[in-house]
Short mmCIF file of C-alpha atoms and ligand atoms in Angstrom, two decimals:
data_model
loop_
_atom_site.label_atom_id
_atom_site.label_comp_id
_atom_site.label_asym_id
_atom_site.label_seq_id
_atom_site.Cartn_x
_atom_site.Cartn_y
_atom_site.Cartn_z
CA MET A 198 58.10 112.38 -39.13
CA THR A 199 61.41 112.23 -40.77
CA LYS A 200 61.58 110.81 -44.48
CA THR A 201 64.02 108.63 -45.61
CA THR A 202 64.21 108.82 -48.89
CA LEU A 203 64.89 111.73 -51.61
CA PRO A 204 61.55 113.23 -52.91
CA ASP A 205 60.20 111.57 -56.12
CA GLY A 206 60.98 114.01 -58.98
CA PHE A 207 64.30 114.97 -57.71
CA LEU A 208 66.40 115.60 -60.88
CA TRP A 209 69.52 113.11 -61.16
CA GLY A 210 72.13 113.87 -64.21
CA GLY A 211 75.39 115.21 -65.04
CA ALA A 212 76.71 118.65 -66.06
CA VAL A 213 79.14 119.92 -68.63
CA ALA A 214 79.67 123.25 -70.27
CA ALA A 215 79.68 123.67 -74.30
CA HIS A 216 83.09 124.80 -74.85
CA GLN A 217 84.49 122.13 -72.76
CA VAL A 218 82.86 119.47 -74.86
CA GLU A 219 81.43 120.65 -78.24
CA GLY A 220 84.67 121.05 -80.13
CA ALA A 221 83.63 122.42 -83.77
CA TYR A 222 84.71 126.18 -82.52
CA ASN A 223 84.12 127.16 -86.20
CA VAL A 224 81.50 124.99 -87.38
CA GLY A 225 78.05 126.32 -88.33
CA GLY A 226 78.80 129.87 -88.34
CA LYS A 227 80.53 129.75 -84.67
CA GLY A 228 82.55 133.07 -83.84
CA LEU A 229 85.87 132.64 -81.55
CA SER A 230 84.92 132.82 -77.81
CA VAL A 231 87.21 133.54 -74.97
CA ALA A 232 87.59 129.84 -74.35
CA ASP A 233 88.74 129.45 -77.89
CA VAL A 234 91.87 131.96 -77.07
CA MET A 235 93.10 130.03 -73.75
CA THR A 236 96.15 127.37 -74.54
CA ALA A 237 96.48 124.35 -72.36
CA ALA A 238 98.47 124.67 -69.30
CA GLY A 239 99.78 121.68 -66.67
CA ASN A 240 98.72 120.60 -63.43
CA GLN A 241 98.12 123.77 -61.24
CA GLU A 242 99.52 126.24 -64.05
CA GLU A 243 97.40 128.97 -65.17
CA ARG A 244 96.43 128.90 -68.77
CA ARG A 245 97.98 131.50 -71.26
CA ILE A 246 95.18 134.32 -73.18
CA THR A 247 96.36 134.96 -76.47
CA ALA A 248 95.61 137.77 -78.67
CA GLY A 249 92.80 136.02 -80.69
CA VAL A 250 93.87 132.49 -82.23
CA GLN A 251 97.88 132.32 -82.93
CA PRO A 252 99.66 129.94 -85.34
CA GLY A 253 101.23 127.26 -83.66
CA GLU A 254 99.47 127.34 -80.53
CA PHE A 255 97.38 124.75 -79.24
CA TYR A 256 93.70 125.41 -78.09
CA PRO A 257 92.17 122.42 -76.35
CA ASN A 258 88.46 123.67 -76.75
CA HIS A 259 88.75 123.86 -80.12
CA GLU A 260 88.26 120.17 -80.87
CA ALA A 261 86.97 119.18 -77.45
CA VAL A 262 86.13 115.70 -77.37
CA ASP A 263 83.85 116.49 -80.34
CA PHE A 264 80.44 116.46 -78.95
CA TYR A 265 78.91 118.71 -81.45
CA HIS A 266 79.15 115.80 -83.77
CA ARG A 267 78.68 112.68 -81.31
CA TYR A 268 76.26 114.15 -79.39
CA PRO A 269 73.51 111.34 -80.43
CA ALA A 270 75.89 108.40 -79.40
CA ASP A 271 76.77 110.55 -75.78
CA ILE A 272 73.36 110.98 -74.66
CA LYS A 273 72.19 107.68 -75.30
CA LEU A 274 75.18 106.86 -72.92
CA LEU A 275 73.59 109.28 -70.38
CA ALA A 276 70.30 107.93 -70.76
CA GLU A 277 71.49 104.41 -70.32
CA MET A 278 72.96 105.81 -66.65
CA GLY A 279 69.54 106.78 -66.40
CA PHE A 280 69.81 110.61 -66.28
CA THR A 281 66.39 112.51 -65.72
CA CYS A 282 68.15 115.92 -66.42
CA PHE A 283 71.51 117.25 -68.11
CA ARG A 284 73.06 120.43 -67.93
CA THR A 285 75.05 121.81 -70.65
CA SER A 286 75.57 125.65 -71.97
CA ILE A 287 74.54 127.35 -74.98
CA ALA A 288 77.58 128.49 -76.49
CA TRP A 289 76.79 132.48 -77.35
CA SER A 290 79.10 132.67 -80.05
CA ARG A 291 76.91 130.08 -81.81
CA ILE A 292 74.11 132.40 -81.75
CA PHE A 293 75.84 135.33 -81.75
CA PRO A 294 79.01 134.64 -83.43
CA GLN A 295 80.45 138.09 -83.20
CA GLY A 296 77.96 138.99 -79.80
CA ASP A 297 76.99 142.42 -81.22
CA GLU A 298 74.71 141.23 -84.20
CA LEU A 299 71.04 141.85 -83.96
CA GLU A 300 69.73 138.48 -85.73
CA PRO A 301 70.62 135.30 -84.08
CA ASN A 302 72.48 132.76 -86.53
CA GLU A 303 70.01 129.86 -87.37
CA ALA A 304 72.58 126.87 -87.72
CA GLY A 305 73.64 127.33 -84.12
CA LEU A 306 70.10 127.66 -82.76
CA ALA A 307 69.26 124.57 -85.04
CA PHE A 308 72.19 122.60 -83.52
CA TYR A 309 70.67 123.14 -79.90
CA ASP A 310 67.14 122.14 -81.23
CA ARG A 311 68.52 118.66 -82.09
CA LEU A 312 70.71 118.35 -78.97
CA PHE A 313 67.38 119.23 -76.65
CA ASP A 314 65.34 117.25 -78.99
CA GLU A 315 67.82 114.24 -78.48
CA CYS A 316 67.81 114.59 -74.55
CA LEU A 317 63.62 114.82 -74.58
CA LYS A 318 63.46 111.63 -76.62
CA TYR A 319 65.04 109.97 -73.55
CA GLY A 320 63.03 111.75 -71.32
CA ILE A 321 66.22 114.18 -70.10
CA GLU A 322 65.21 117.64 -69.10
CA PRO A 323 67.92 119.87 -70.13
CA VAL A 324 69.02 122.23 -67.67
CA VAL A 325 70.99 125.27 -69.73
CA THR A 326 73.37 127.71 -68.29
CA LEU A 327 73.17 130.95 -70.49
CA SER A 328 76.59 131.89 -69.92
CA HIS A 329 79.66 129.19 -68.94
CA PHE A 330 82.89 131.07 -69.85
CA GLU A 331 82.00 131.09 -73.16
CA MET A 332 81.53 135.37 -74.04
CA PRO A 333 81.94 135.99 -77.78
CA TYR A 334 85.58 137.04 -78.65
CA HIS A 335 84.45 139.86 -80.37
CA LEU A 336 82.61 141.60 -77.16
CA VAL A 337 86.11 141.26 -75.44
CA THR A 338 87.94 143.24 -78.02
CA GLN A 339 85.44 145.73 -79.37
CA TYR A 340 83.87 146.65 -76.06
CA GLY A 341 86.15 144.96 -73.05
CA GLY A 342 83.33 142.58 -72.47
CA PHE A 343 81.55 143.71 -69.51
CA ARG A 344 83.54 146.67 -68.90
CA SER A 345 80.76 148.06 -71.06
CA ARG A 346 77.10 148.39 -70.27
CA GLN A 347 76.58 148.24 -73.92
CA THR A 348 77.27 144.17 -72.98
CA ILE A 349 74.28 144.10 -71.18
CA THR A 350 72.22 144.70 -73.96
CA PHE A 351 73.91 141.86 -76.09
CA PHE A 352 73.46 139.30 -73.79
CA THR A 353 69.52 140.03 -73.20
CA ARG A 354 69.54 139.82 -76.95
CA PHE A 355 71.09 136.35 -76.52
CA ALA A 356 68.82 135.43 -73.83
CA ARG A 357 65.92 136.32 -75.59
CA ALA A 358 66.54 134.72 -78.49
CA VAL A 359 67.30 131.20 -76.67
CA PHE A 360 64.18 131.65 -74.09
CA THR A 361 62.01 132.47 -77.31
CA ARG A 362 63.40 129.56 -79.38
CA PHE A 363 63.43 126.99 -76.80
CA ARG A 364 60.35 128.25 -74.98
CA ASP A 365 58.85 124.69 -75.02
CA LYS A 366 61.98 122.84 -74.72
CA VAL A 367 63.87 123.92 -72.08
CA LYS A 368 62.43 124.79 -68.54
CA TYR A 369 65.30 124.72 -66.19
CA TRP A 370 67.70 127.94 -66.62
CA LEU A 371 70.81 129.56 -65.25
CA THR A 372 72.15 132.90 -65.84
CA PHE A 373 75.93 133.09 -65.31
CA ASN A 374 78.35 129.97 -64.04
CA GLU A 375 80.15 131.11 -61.24
CA ILE A 376 79.62 134.44 -61.33
CA ASN A 377 81.33 134.74 -58.03
CA ASN A 378 84.76 133.31 -59.38
CA GLN A 379 86.07 136.55 -59.76
CA THR A 380 85.95 137.47 -56.31
CA ASN A 381 89.51 136.44 -57.16
CA TYR A 382 89.96 139.26 -59.20
CA ASP A 383 93.85 139.23 -59.02
CA ARG A 384 93.92 135.79 -61.18
CA ALA A 385 93.52 136.86 -65.05
CA PHE A 386 91.29 133.46 -65.87
CA THR A 387 88.44 134.46 -63.63
CA LEU A 388 87.99 137.88 -64.67
CA PHE A 389 88.72 136.55 -68.45
CA THR A 390 86.17 133.58 -68.44
CA ASN A 391 83.40 135.22 -66.07
CA SER A 392 83.46 138.91 -67.58
CA GLY A 393 85.77 139.39 -70.79
CA ILE A 394 88.12 141.47 -69.12
CA GLN A 395 92.31 141.95 -69.06
CA VAL A 396 93.10 144.29 -66.64
CA HIS A 397 95.86 146.77 -67.80
CA ALA A 398 98.72 148.12 -65.86
CA GLY A 399 97.75 150.39 -63.05
CA GLU A 400 94.15 149.61 -63.02
CA ASN A 401 92.39 148.97 -59.71
CA ALA A 402 91.34 145.25 -60.45
CA GLU A 403 89.06 145.20 -57.89
CA ALA A 404 87.49 148.24 -59.00
CA VAL A 405 86.90 146.68 -62.52
CA MET A 406 85.28 143.08 -61.21
CA TYR A 407 82.67 145.34 -58.86
CA GLN A 408 81.71 147.29 -62.17
CA ALA A 409 81.50 144.39 -64.40
CA ALA A 410 80.00 141.94 -61.98
CA HIS A 411 77.05 144.92 -61.48
CA TYR A 412 76.76 144.82 -65.18
CA GLU A 413 76.32 141.62 -65.02
CA VAL A 414 73.62 141.06 -62.09
CA VAL A 415 71.68 143.52 -64.16
CA ALA A 416 71.88 141.53 -66.92
CA SER A 417 70.72 138.40 -65.01
CA SER A 418 67.54 140.17 -63.50
CA LEU A 419 66.69 141.64 -67.03
CA ALA A 420 67.42 137.80 -68.38
CA VAL A 421 65.11 136.54 -65.65
CA GLN A 422 62.39 139.16 -66.63
CA ILE A 423 62.36 138.51 -69.99
CA GLY A 424 62.38 134.71 -69.67
CA HIS A 425 59.06 134.92 -67.39
CA SER A 426 58.05 137.13 -70.19
CA ILE A 427 58.20 134.10 -72.80
CA ASN A 428 57.39 131.59 -70.31
CA PRO A 429 55.63 131.80 -67.00
CA ASP A 430 56.79 128.23 -66.24
CA PHE A 431 60.29 128.79 -66.89
CA GLN A 432 62.51 128.24 -63.72
CA ILE A 433 65.59 130.58 -63.88
CA GLY A 434 68.31 130.24 -61.49
CA ALA A 435 71.65 131.93 -60.52
CA MET A 436 74.55 130.30 -60.13
CA VAL A 437 77.64 130.39 -57.47
CA ALA A 438 80.57 128.28 -57.07
CA PHE A 439 80.06 127.51 -53.39
CA SER A 440 83.49 127.19 -51.56
CA PRO A 441 82.87 128.24 -48.29
CA VAL A 442 85.18 130.14 -46.18
CA TYR A 443 86.34 128.61 -42.74
CA PRO A 444 87.81 130.62 -39.91
CA ALA A 445 91.55 128.87 -39.44
CA SER A 446 90.93 129.49 -35.71
CA ASP A 447 88.39 130.43 -33.16
CA GLN A 448 89.99 133.62 -32.50
CA PRO A 449 87.38 136.52 -33.15
CA ARG A 450 89.87 138.13 -35.69
CA ASP A 451 89.68 135.13 -37.73
CA VAL A 452 86.34 134.59 -37.62
CA PHE A 453 85.56 138.27 -38.82
CA LYS A 454 87.66 137.59 -41.47
CA ALA A 455 85.81 134.38 -42.93
CA GLN A 456 83.18 136.23 -42.60
CA ARG A 457 83.96 138.82 -44.60
CA ALA A 458 85.24 136.48 -47.36
CA MET A 459 82.19 134.81 -46.96
CA GLN A 460 80.04 138.38 -47.85
CA SER A 461 82.85 138.83 -50.72
CA ARG A 462 82.31 135.60 -52.33
CA PHE A 463 78.40 135.90 -51.83
CA TRP A 464 76.99 138.90 -52.16
CA PHE A 465 76.37 137.77 -56.26
CA SER A 466 73.83 135.58 -54.74
CA ASP A 467 72.51 137.83 -52.32
CA VAL A 468 71.59 140.64 -55.13
CA GLN A 469 70.44 138.23 -57.58
CA VAL A 470 68.24 136.18 -54.77
CA GLU A 471 67.02 139.16 -52.47
CA GLY A 472 67.07 141.95 -55.44
CA GLN A 473 69.07 144.36 -53.05
CA TYR A 474 72.72 144.71 -52.19
CA PRO A 475 73.75 144.14 -48.81
CA THR A 476 74.43 147.13 -46.58
CA TRP A 477 77.98 146.09 -45.82
CA LEU A 478 78.77 146.18 -49.60
CA THR A 479 77.38 149.65 -50.35
CA ARG A 480 79.43 151.28 -47.70
CA TYR A 481 82.47 148.94 -48.58
CA PHE A 482 82.20 151.21 -52.40
CA GLN A 483 82.33 154.44 -50.78
CA ALA A 484 85.07 153.49 -48.00
CA LYS A 485 87.32 152.38 -51.29
CA HIS A 486 86.16 155.13 -53.34
CA PHE A 487 85.12 153.08 -56.05
CA ASP A 488 82.78 155.64 -58.30
CA LEU A 489 80.59 152.59 -60.04
CA ASP A 490 78.02 153.19 -62.50
CA ILE A 491 74.91 151.94 -60.49
CA THR A 492 71.82 153.55 -61.60
CA GLN A 493 68.54 153.73 -60.03
CA ALA A 494 67.04 152.03 -62.97
CA ASP A 495 69.50 149.26 -62.14
CA LEU A 496 68.33 148.83 -58.56
CA ALA A 497 64.79 148.68 -59.72
CA ASN A 498 65.89 145.89 -62.08
CA LEU A 499 67.42 143.88 -59.56
CA LYS A 500 64.12 143.87 -57.31
CA ARG A 501 62.16 143.12 -60.49
CA GLY A 502 64.26 140.35 -61.50
CA THR A 503 65.26 138.14 -58.67
CA VAL A 504 65.80 134.21 -59.49
CA ASP A 505 63.51 131.41 -58.90
CA TYR A 506 66.27 129.03 -57.28
CA LEU A 507 69.89 128.92 -56.84
CA GLY A 508 72.36 126.52 -58.49
CA PHE A 509 75.92 125.67 -57.46
CA SER A 510 78.84 124.34 -57.62
CA TYR A 511 80.72 122.58 -54.62
CA TYR A 512 84.33 120.97 -54.79
CA MET A 513 85.90 122.25 -51.72
CA SER A 514 86.08 124.07 -48.95
CA PHE A 515 88.44 127.10 -48.36
CA ALA A 516 90.00 128.14 -45.07
CA THR A 517 91.36 132.06 -44.21
CA GLN A 518 92.90 134.08 -41.03
CA ALA A 519 93.12 137.70 -40.52
CA THR A 520 96.54 139.11 -40.69
CA ASP A 521 98.18 141.89 -38.38
CA HIS A 522 97.42 144.72 -40.94
CA GLU A 523 93.45 144.63 -41.52
CA ASP A 524 91.82 147.52 -42.72
CA ASP A 525 88.55 148.52 -41.23
CA GLN A 526 86.68 146.49 -43.74
CA PHE A 527 88.91 143.68 -43.28
CA SER A 528 89.54 143.45 -47.13
CA TYR A 529 89.10 139.93 -48.83
CA ASN A 530 91.97 139.35 -51.34
CA GLU A 531 91.23 135.78 -52.61
CA ALA A 532 94.58 135.33 -53.98
CA HIS A 533 96.50 135.98 -50.85
CA ASP A 534 94.01 135.35 -47.89
CA LEU A 535 93.42 131.60 -48.46
CA VAL A 536 95.42 129.14 -45.96
CA THR A 537 95.61 125.34 -45.81
CA ASN A 538 93.12 123.83 -43.93
CA ARG A 539 94.99 120.97 -42.29
CA PHE A 540 91.69 118.92 -41.11
CA VAL A 541 90.94 118.02 -45.26
CA PRO A 542 92.93 116.07 -47.93
CA GLN A 543 93.49 117.60 -51.48
CA SER A 544 93.09 116.34 -54.67
CA GLU A 545 96.17 115.90 -57.19
CA TRP A 546 95.53 119.40 -57.91
CA GLY A 547 95.51 121.05 -54.65
CA TRP A 548 91.61 121.02 -54.12
CA GLN A 549 90.66 120.58 -50.59
CA VAL A 550 88.14 117.75 -50.40
CA ASP A 551 85.68 118.58 -47.65
CA PRO A 552 82.24 116.16 -48.16
CA GLN A 553 80.93 117.67 -45.00
CA GLY A 554 81.46 120.85 -46.07
CA LEU A 555 78.28 120.40 -48.67
CA ARG A 556 75.98 119.68 -45.80
CA TYR A 557 77.24 122.80 -44.27
CA ALA A 558 76.66 124.82 -47.66
CA LEU A 559 73.05 123.40 -48.18
CA ASN A 560 72.27 124.68 -44.82
CA TRP A 561 73.90 128.19 -45.27
CA MET A 562 72.12 128.78 -48.70
CA ASN A 563 69.16 127.33 -46.90
CA ASP A 564 68.69 129.64 -43.92
CA ARG A 565 69.85 132.92 -45.83
CA TYR A 566 68.15 132.45 -49.43
CA HIS A 567 64.86 130.07 -48.49
CA LEU A 568 64.73 129.09 -51.91
CA PRO A 569 65.15 125.50 -53.76
CA LEU A 570 68.90 124.90 -54.08
CA PHE A 571 70.22 122.80 -57.17
CA ILE A 572 73.78 121.23 -56.98
CA VAL A 573 74.80 121.77 -60.88
CA GLU A 574 78.37 120.84 -60.52
CA ASN A 575 80.22 118.24 -57.77
CA GLY A 576 83.05 116.21 -58.67
CA ILE A 577 86.67 115.17 -58.57
CA GLY A 578 89.24 115.93 -61.41
CA ALA A 579 91.75 112.71 -61.42
CA ILE A 580 94.09 110.85 -63.64
CA ASP A 581 92.08 107.94 -64.72
CA GLN A 582 94.01 104.77 -66.21
CA LEU A 583 92.41 103.08 -69.43
CA GLU A 584 93.26 99.42 -69.07
CA ALA A 585 93.84 97.06 -71.92
CA ASP A 586 90.17 96.00 -71.90
CA HIS A 587 88.78 99.36 -72.09
CA THR A 588 87.51 99.80 -68.20
CA VAL A 589 88.58 102.41 -65.87
CA HIS A 590 88.64 101.43 -62.03
CA ASP A 591 87.74 105.07 -60.88
CA GLN A 592 87.04 103.99 -57.26
CA TYR A 593 88.17 107.36 -56.16
CA ARG A 594 85.97 108.95 -57.83
CA ILE A 595 82.65 106.78 -56.55
CA ASP A 596 84.43 107.42 -52.77
CA TYR A 597 84.38 111.58 -53.50
CA LEU A 598 80.75 111.30 -54.88
CA ARG A 599 79.20 108.84 -52.62
CA ASP A 600 81.08 110.60 -49.79
CA HIS A 601 79.14 113.75 -51.17
CA ILE A 602 75.60 112.23 -51.46
CA VAL A 603 75.59 110.91 -48.00
CA GLN A 604 75.97 114.67 -46.77
CA MET A 605 73.50 115.98 -49.63
CA LYS A 606 70.99 113.21 -48.31
CA LEU A 607 71.69 114.43 -44.66
CA ALA A 608 70.77 118.15 -45.71
CA VAL A 609 67.53 117.06 -47.38
CA LEU A 610 66.41 114.19 -44.93
CA GLU A 611 67.64 115.65 -41.58
CA ASP A 612 67.59 119.03 -42.12
CA GLY A 613 64.67 119.47 -44.09
CA VAL A 614 66.75 121.55 -47.13
CA ASP A 615 64.78 121.84 -50.56
CA VAL A 616 67.41 120.39 -52.98
CA MET A 617 65.80 120.07 -56.49
CA GLY A 618 68.39 117.92 -58.00
CA TYR A 619 72.30 116.83 -58.30
CA THR A 620 73.99 116.98 -61.90
CA PRO A 621 78.05 115.95 -60.51
CA TRP A 622 80.66 117.23 -62.89
CA SER A 623 80.92 115.91 -65.32
CA ALA A 624 78.65 113.85 -67.42
CA ILE A 625 81.62 112.55 -69.56
CA ASP A 626 85.05 113.53 -69.52
CA ILE A 627 85.83 117.54 -70.36
CA VAL A 628 88.18 119.83 -71.32
CA SER A 629 89.30 121.35 -67.68
CA ALA A 630 88.19 125.03 -67.72
CA SER A 631 91.51 126.33 -65.77
CA THR A 632 94.10 123.73 -67.14
CA GLY A 633 92.83 122.98 -70.17
CA GLN A 634 93.81 119.42 -69.61
CA LEU A 635 91.87 116.52 -70.64
CA SER A 636 93.54 114.32 -68.09
CA LYS A 637 92.34 116.01 -65.20
CA ARG A 638 89.37 113.94 -65.93
CA TYR A 639 85.92 114.30 -64.21
CA GLY A 640 83.43 112.05 -66.29
CA PHE A 641 81.56 108.92 -65.89
CA ILE A 642 82.37 108.11 -69.45
CA TYR A 643 86.14 108.29 -70.32
CA VAL A 644 87.05 109.96 -73.33
CA ASP A 645 90.27 108.75 -75.36
CA ARG A 646 92.04 111.87 -76.01
CA ASN A 647 95.27 113.24 -74.70
CA ASP A 648 96.27 116.59 -73.30
CA ASP A 649 98.13 117.49 -76.56
CA GLY A 650 94.60 116.34 -78.57
CA SER A 651 95.74 113.26 -79.79
CA GLY A 652 93.67 109.78 -79.28
CA SER A 653 90.46 108.27 -81.03
CA LEU A 654 87.61 110.35 -79.16
CA ALA A 655 86.26 106.76 -78.21
CA ARG A 656 84.27 106.79 -75.42
CA TYR A 657 84.67 103.88 -72.76
CA ARG A 658 82.07 103.56 -69.55
CA LYS A 659 84.19 103.75 -66.58
CA ASP A 660 83.49 101.70 -63.34
CA SER A 661 81.60 105.38 -61.38
CA PHE A 662 79.10 105.07 -64.72
CA TYR A 663 77.67 101.63 -63.38
CA TRP A 664 77.68 102.75 -59.57
CA TYR A 665 75.96 105.86 -60.27
CA GLN A 666 73.27 104.48 -62.50
CA HIS A 667 72.58 102.18 -59.54
CA VAL A 668 72.18 105.29 -57.59
CA ILE A 669 70.02 106.86 -60.04
CA ALA A 670 67.98 103.43 -60.16
CA THR A 671 67.43 103.68 -56.50
CA ASN A 672 66.86 107.37 -55.98
CA GLY A 673 70.29 107.67 -54.20
CA ALA A 674 68.71 104.92 -51.51
CA GLU A 675 71.87 102.54 -52.34
CA LEU A 676 75.36 104.21 -52.84
C1 BG6 B 904 83.61 124.84 -62.70
C2 BG6 B 904 83.51 125.07 -63.86
O1 BG6 B 904 84.46 125.64 -62.27
O2 BG6 B 904 84.37 123.94 -62.23
C3 BG6 B 904 83.34 124.01 -64.90
O3 BG6 B 904 81.99 125.50 -63.59
C4 BG6 B 904 85.09 123.49 -64.45
O4 BG6 B 904 83.51 125.01 -65.90
C5 BG6 B 904 84.83 123.09 -63.31
O5 BG6 B 904 85.57 122.79 -65.69
C6 BG6 B 904 86.04 121.99 -62.52
O6 BG6 B 904 87.28 122.80 -62.89
P1 BG6 B 904 88.35 122.56 -63.52
O7 BG6 B 904 88.96 123.79 -63.80
O8 BG6 B 904 89.33 121.43 -62.66
O9 BG6 B 904 88.18 121.94 -64.71
#
């Protein structure tokens, strides 16, 4: 019999990441992270990465929306919306300020104790990402980030420290946020935020990416094993950015190009879910003469440390087409190989809005992975207008989220996909990861802060706040 409602216990909430909300970048012993050395950019512009913190530069994450000091009031608002879960990350550099210490920083751990206690007080389940674009900057300058195998040790030490400390407070974990963003290895932002890597002139960025990503999937598999040994009830997931890549036409070449694009974007989850590399990719490494450091012990760990569920973000879909000069591999270079899909509209930031793609995503992953899926990000960045009476009429956000929830429900109720929960991006306005803007707003709660850092930091409920409150109250029945 077809079910008509989402299952009881479906997790409804919202998501943020530590570096995009907390601020307090040098408080409580916190060290610099990669997010602390990125400047603010404009619409569809890339942020600059500076060598450390430079005088005269503006770093929007340093203060962000001051969640570090305001979290009790903010969590209260999330509880008012009816959240049953809240996704955030633990800023790695609060716990290991430099990244390579042997012992964690107590003040950092104590902050997350307070934060998680505050969530649990309202019955809000924390969903915690270990690494969300927040590697300690010292690991970048001293070790080249995930260029170095040693960084696996630093990461697993961090994972062990927080798994141990929050053993009884956090059940749902994610290892690396959007680990597959670096498929776009020619974009400085993705390699820097995923892996703490800056590519030197003359280097093969693609090979550098595959090596770093290998160390990360190994680090993830070790973290899964450590986590399960600390608390067998932990649910530890992988996390990918799921933008499906459609073929631009029905030409077989385009269809194969799209398949290669999907393989290139999702081998990360293949490995984390299945515990082994897909055959095409091991052949690809040989064909490209990538001489990677992949040991037998690594391969054994990948098998032992497969994830319990798959979390993913969904914002948009992509499209691609083959060129006249494909090599035998139909090599996919995301910086060059995407085309505009004329059938879907774009946001102000050029993101292709495609609600049905979410149903496609859920079906694709369900067929491939046979694991519970968790939509841990979905949302639209838009300019909001704060009215004189402190209201915000963000009907476009409501429309976007409603259209996506409709498709999620079709996947669950009609297609039988096992979806654990839905945490739209973002619970509250944040600093945009890719542009550093505050004006690219995502939240249900408006924060009075501008791109240049001015503003009172006061919080106001948007129309979407009340709409989402009703969605949660009806378990998604009334949209
Ligand atoms: C995802 C990230 O890429 O999308 C978030 O996990 C990010 O950190 C979100 O904020 C939206 O992207 P952006 O670049 O508009 O902030």
